[in-house]
Amino acid sequence: MTIYRWLASIILGIFLVIPSVAISLFGTETGSRWVVDKAIHYSPIDIRYDKFRGKLLTEFSFNNLRVESESFAYQTEALEIHWQPLALLSGSITVERIKSDHGEVRLRSTEAKPNNDNQANALNEIKIELPLSIYIQKLTVSDTLFFFFEAPAQKLDVNLSAKANTRGRVTLRNLDISHQYVTASVRGQSLLSYPFKSSLNTKIELHSPDYPALTINSLLKGDIRKLVTETKLSDSLNASLEATLHQPAKALSWSVTSQWNESNLTPWLKAFNLGDLSLVLNGTIAGEGSLDSATLSPDLTVTVNQRNAAISGRLTYESNALTINSLNVSSDNDIRGELLIDGRIVHLDSVPVIDVTSQWDTVLYKPSEIISEDGKLTVSGAIDNLSAHLSSDINGLLPKPFKLTSEAKLASRSLNLTTLKLSQNNNIIAAEATIDWSRDISLNAKVTGAYEGHDVNSKVSMSYAAPYLFVESMEGNWGAQSFNINGALSPGRTLNWELQSDQLSQVSELQGTALARGTINGVLNQPEFTIGLDTAKLKQTGYKEVYLTQPTDLTLSSKNANFRIQDLCIGYAEINSPLCIQLDKDKSRLSFKANAQSVPINALQALVIPSALYKLQGDLDLDVEGSVDIETTTFRQLNASINADNTKVSTAEETVTLEKLQFVAKTKEQGLQANVIAQANELGLNLNGYVETGSLEASSKLSGTLDFDSDSLELANLLLPQVSIGNGKASARIAIDGTVDTPLASGKVQLNANQIVVLQSGTMLNDVTGTLQADANSGQFKVEADGKVGSGKLQITGHLDAFKQFGKLDINGNDLLIIDTPDLLIEASPELTVSLDKKLISLNGKLNIPKARITPIELNQATTESADVRLKNEEKKTSVFKTQTDLTVSLGENVRVKALGFAGQIQGSLNITQQPNSPARGNGTIGVTSGQYEIYGQKLTIERGDLLFNDVPLSSPSLNLRVTRNISSSTSNQKPPEEIGARVTGSIEQPELSLFSTPPMSDSTILSYLLFGKPPGSQGDVNNLELQAALLVGGRSTEFLTDGLKETFDLDEVSLDSRTSDVNDTSLYIGKHLSPDLYIKYGIGLIEPTSTFILRYSLTDKLIFESVSNAEGQGGDLIYTIEK
């Protein structure tokens, strides 16, 4: 009994004493403080507090709690914890509330310790299971500063609700982090054991006043072996991203695809102070890689300042090197073209070394119509010692195309342009320059060369020491044009400048000289500059001098682009008072004033239209004053009058006087009103025009009228010297309506003329009538015109809108005598449609030519230039309009040609098509139906002569020619051939010539029969003189044959010649320049079977070496030329 009593006492003591002790320790504030202090004493980290309150069994708090470790620090003014100990009975640690106020959290960087293989391999052995589940209902961290390593402190508020079960699964019900400018929330689940499978949703919102609003929504799924994330950007950006990470804890590899949908980066560029650049992205960026390598493949459309560019290609990073693989950049805006970029940038971890090449076929700068073709830019070298090489063909910058090549060296403190060369045939301009910024910025440059036959020279030496600009010398000349600038933009000094031309025809249509001289005052960091014009003179050939009557200044504000020109007065010997102009721009208001009296109109014609074939005489009075609002494009005030009464328009034969010629314009409220009047009493000509608009805005309403009558067309004769117009009348009644940007015209225009002759072609139109009529609804003029051309009748119908540059005309006629000159007569029956759409002219239909006579007048013997000759200053004229053609030309049975030894009849049909900026192509056949070709007095019969077009350029037809000669008798003992002739097949570029005869003969024998009607060697001594004369006076037929062969085979020489007085030595020679100095020539005997080879080499301009080899031997000569 004693033992049982003792055991019962022990058990009772355990159940009573231990709970009593635990309650006394955890259930009282004193006991709880003792437990906390003992726990802190044995803790491996430093934990301190000022005051403890509460009980560990229920709710407790710390005042001024501080926790310190090597990598972490935490302190707070108050930490409160409230939990439910009874939840332990159900296997859970439940914390109702944790609250931390007014604290700091610091994360410090520590020296990384290498992980051994066991630690790395132990990752997949991690398995965490909790003895009790943990449930934190609410954790609040408020008014707390977070220090992340070396970054500035950030004030954050954190709210957390999370639960972890005994299997190690953590569920984040909410994790909300709030910053002054950013809020973030996380929801999801994650395992604490390998492979740490997780599924998390995050949302981040940026609402900073310094940056655009942005929302980022992400979904993260996967485990430590593979993680997949899907992200979407909204608000200021519209994009989505999908990324996959493989083995992030071992050998990390990743792939990513991002989709950008019209994402406007402009607000972000402004936020980072990158200027006012407008940038929009649209497209995809794909990538893949690992920790030490990456590959990106963009396929984007980038819009910069409303101009699109497409970017595609591949960028690869590996081993501290970036490789650019076929990065394609193309644009179709102001800059049109395609760049292809390839290369490498290595040593990115130290001093990068670049080797990148960019190439392009054609790049067009549309506003200036400047074209760069076959371009290549190479950049190579270390980042602090780069070399660049550029080459390209440039068209549109100068009047003629040229080739640009340059080489440059870029160092850390200087740029050395070692070579800059512009070459164009014999025009070569070379430049070199050095820019140094080791202290101040200095520029030294030199330009030499020749252009358009005139020397080019220029030197520049200048420096910039903020904010002052010093120009030691800036001078240059091109032929008779020169400029000179020197001085400084600094306090007490000025820049002096001078422009001079001793021959204006080199740079303009003007003939004469010009001079301008002045100064520039100001400092670059000040907002205002003064450009002084002290002297200005213009002396036009045949006219008196135009000059500046007094010095004037242009005051320019670089800050707001305001400027002012005061009293710019231009004098002329025959002007009673000078022409004076004043301009003043203040903010959006531009004021102007100009007046002049008795200005000679012929002096203005010399400046504006000097090449006109007619002359203008008379005086002009001008008085203009007003102001305009540039932003609203409205006139605030305008009073303008131009009077040129009694103006005479004259040619060598006739003169027309305009007794009245006036223009008046003035403002009416916010709009503009203008009138024009012209009268020529001798011609019965009266013109009255009126137009009015509410403002200059595009949508402003437009109204006006135009009335015109003329009892004679003599004025048109003077203005159009290419035609001769007989008696006739013209009238117009036009009403103008619509808006400024979409004007409409209605009314009627009539023209009658008894005869119109196109002087160059001899085309004569009789009884011509024309009418244009339109109503106000369409604004399109209906066109009706007819007349007689020869004995045929021409009719034109259609419609035309001159304002919109749109129209369509149908041209029909029968047996029209289109051309009637001594050497050319053509009758045609057109069925054509001509269409105009902006800058595109389309020609479609049929052109039947039933009758033609082509008999060119005799041409003098002439020689053509060698293939290596290039015409100097040859200009290529470009048309304003593009053309598109689909025309079928048919030749009738009465088309005859007699020219260059050929006489015969041709016939056929050819369909001609052409697309804009492409050569014309043909489909069809043009052939000789009957004809003969005469050479050396011998007639060859053309049995077949076809030019075949099978959808090829008109300059590249196929050939199918066959000529024969009838040899009736021969003075030699040889029997004449039954048939003899030549065939030409192939194409114009590669013709194939073959000779034939029955019975078969050698080529030299066939040529002798064709050219002379006799076999080789059959001419006697008496006949040699006749044959020699025939060779010397072969005339046009010889030249036509040889020139045709030269052009066909791209030869420099094809000729018939004899190196002796014996006609039997006559040979056919062909020659070709292999280089400008080396020339070879080969001859084959036409009478005797001989051959000759000649080589000629120019040692100097005057010394030539010549070698001759033939069957008789070989020899050489040195030929020295002496010019007298």
mmCIF file with all atom_site columns, N, CA and C in Angstrom, residues 717 720-725 757-759:
data_model
loop_
_atom_site.group_PDB
_atom_site.id
_atom_site.type_symbol
_atom_site.label_atom_id
_atom_site.label_alt_id
_atom_site.label_comp_id
_atom_site.label_asym_id
_atom_site.label_entity_id
_atom_site.label_seq_id
_atom_site.pdbx_PDB_ins_code
_atom_site.Cartn_x
_atom_site.Cartn_y
_atom_site.Cartn_z
_atom_site.occupancy
_atom_site.B_iso_or_equiv
_atom_site.pdbx_formal_charge
_atom_site.auth_seq_id
_atom_site.auth_comp_id
_atom_site.auth_asym_id
_atom_site.auth_atom_id
_atom_site.pdbx_PDB_model_num
ATOM 1  N N  . ASN A 1 717 ? 0.899  82.368 -128.071 1.00 0.00 ? 717 ASN A N  1
ATOM 2  C CA . ASN A 1 717 ? 2.005  82.215 -129.015 1.00 0.00 ? 717 ASN A CA 1
ATOM 3  C C  . ASN A 1 717 ? 3.322  82.697 -128.424 1.00 0.00 ? 717 ASN A C  1
ATOM 4  N N  . LEU A 1 720 ? 4.367  80.271 -125.473 1.00 0.00 ? 720 LEU A N  1
ATOM 5  C CA . LEU A 1 720 ? 4.649  78.887 -125.894 1.00 0.00 ? 720 LEU A CA 1
ATOM 6  C C  . LEU A 1 720 ? 5.317  78.923 -127.259 1.00 0.00 ? 720 LEU A C  1
ATOM 7  N N  . PRO A 1 721 ? 6.599  79.210 -127.319 1.00 0.00 ? 721 PRO A N  1
ATOM 8  C CA . PRO A 1 721 ? 7.274  79.335 -128.622 1.00 0.00 ? 721 PRO A CA 1
ATOM 9  C C  . PRO A 1 721 ? 7.406  78.006 -129.357 1.00 0.00 ? 721 PRO A C  1
ATOM 10 N N  . GLN A 1 722 ? 7.127  76.865 -128.718 1.00 0.00 ? 722 GLN A N  1
ATOM 11 C CA . GLN A 1 722 ? 7.248  75.575 -129.398 1.00 0.00 ? 722 GLN A CA 1
ATOM 12 C C  . GLN A 1 722 ? 6.098  75.327 -130.375 1.00 0.00 ? 722 GLN A C  1
ATOM 13 N N  . VAL A 1 723 ? 5.028  76.124 -130.264 1.00 0.00 ? 723 VAL A N  1
ATOM 14 C CA . VAL A 1 723 ? 3.871  75.941 -131.139 1.00 0.00 ? 723 VAL A CA 1
ATOM 15 C C  . VAL A 1 723 ? 3.537  77.266 -131.814 1.00 0.00 ? 723 VAL A C  1
ATOM 16 N N  . SER A 1 724 ? 2.845  77.130 -132.939 1.00 0.00 ? 724 SER A N  1
ATOM 17 C CA . SER A 1 724 ? 2.346  78.309 -133.643 1.00 0.00 ? 724 SER A CA 1
ATOM 18 C C  . SER A 1 724 ? 0.831  78.209 -133.691 1.00 0.00 ? 724 SER A C  1
ATOM 19 N N  . ILE A 1 725 ? 0.151  79.181 -133.099 1.00 0.00 ? 725 ILE A N  1
ATOM 20 C CA . ILE A 1 725 ? -1.308 79.155 -132.979 1.00 0.00 ? 725 ILE A CA 1
ATOM 21 C C  . ILE A 1 725 ? -1.890 80.226 -133.894 1.00 0.00 ? 725 ILE A C  1
ATOM 22 N N  . VAL A 1 757 ? 0.069  74.470 -134.823 1.00 0.00 ? 757 VAL A N  1
ATOM 23 C CA . VAL A 1 757 ? 1.165  73.723 -135.436 1.00 0.00 ? 757 VAL A CA 1
ATOM 24 C C  . VAL A 1 757 ? 2.248  73.483 -134.390 1.00 0.00 ? 757 VAL A C  1
ATOM 25 N N  . VAL A 1 758 ? 2.602  72.198 -134.191 1.00 0.00 ? 758 VAL A N  1
ATOM 26 C CA . VAL A 1 758 ? 3.746  71.851 -133.351 1.00 0.00 ? 758 VAL A CA 1
ATOM 27 C C  . VAL A 1 758 ? 4.975  71.936 -134.246 1.00 0.00 ? 758 VAL A C  1
ATOM 28 N N  . LEU A 1 759 ? 5.831  72.933 -133.993 1.00 0.00 ? 759 LEU A N  1
ATOM 29 C CA . LEU A 1 759 ? 6.882  73.269 -134.933 1.00 0.00 ? 759 LEU A CA 1
ATOM 30 C C  . LEU A 1 759 ? 7.911  72.158 -135.098 1.00 0.00 ? 759 LEU A C  1
#
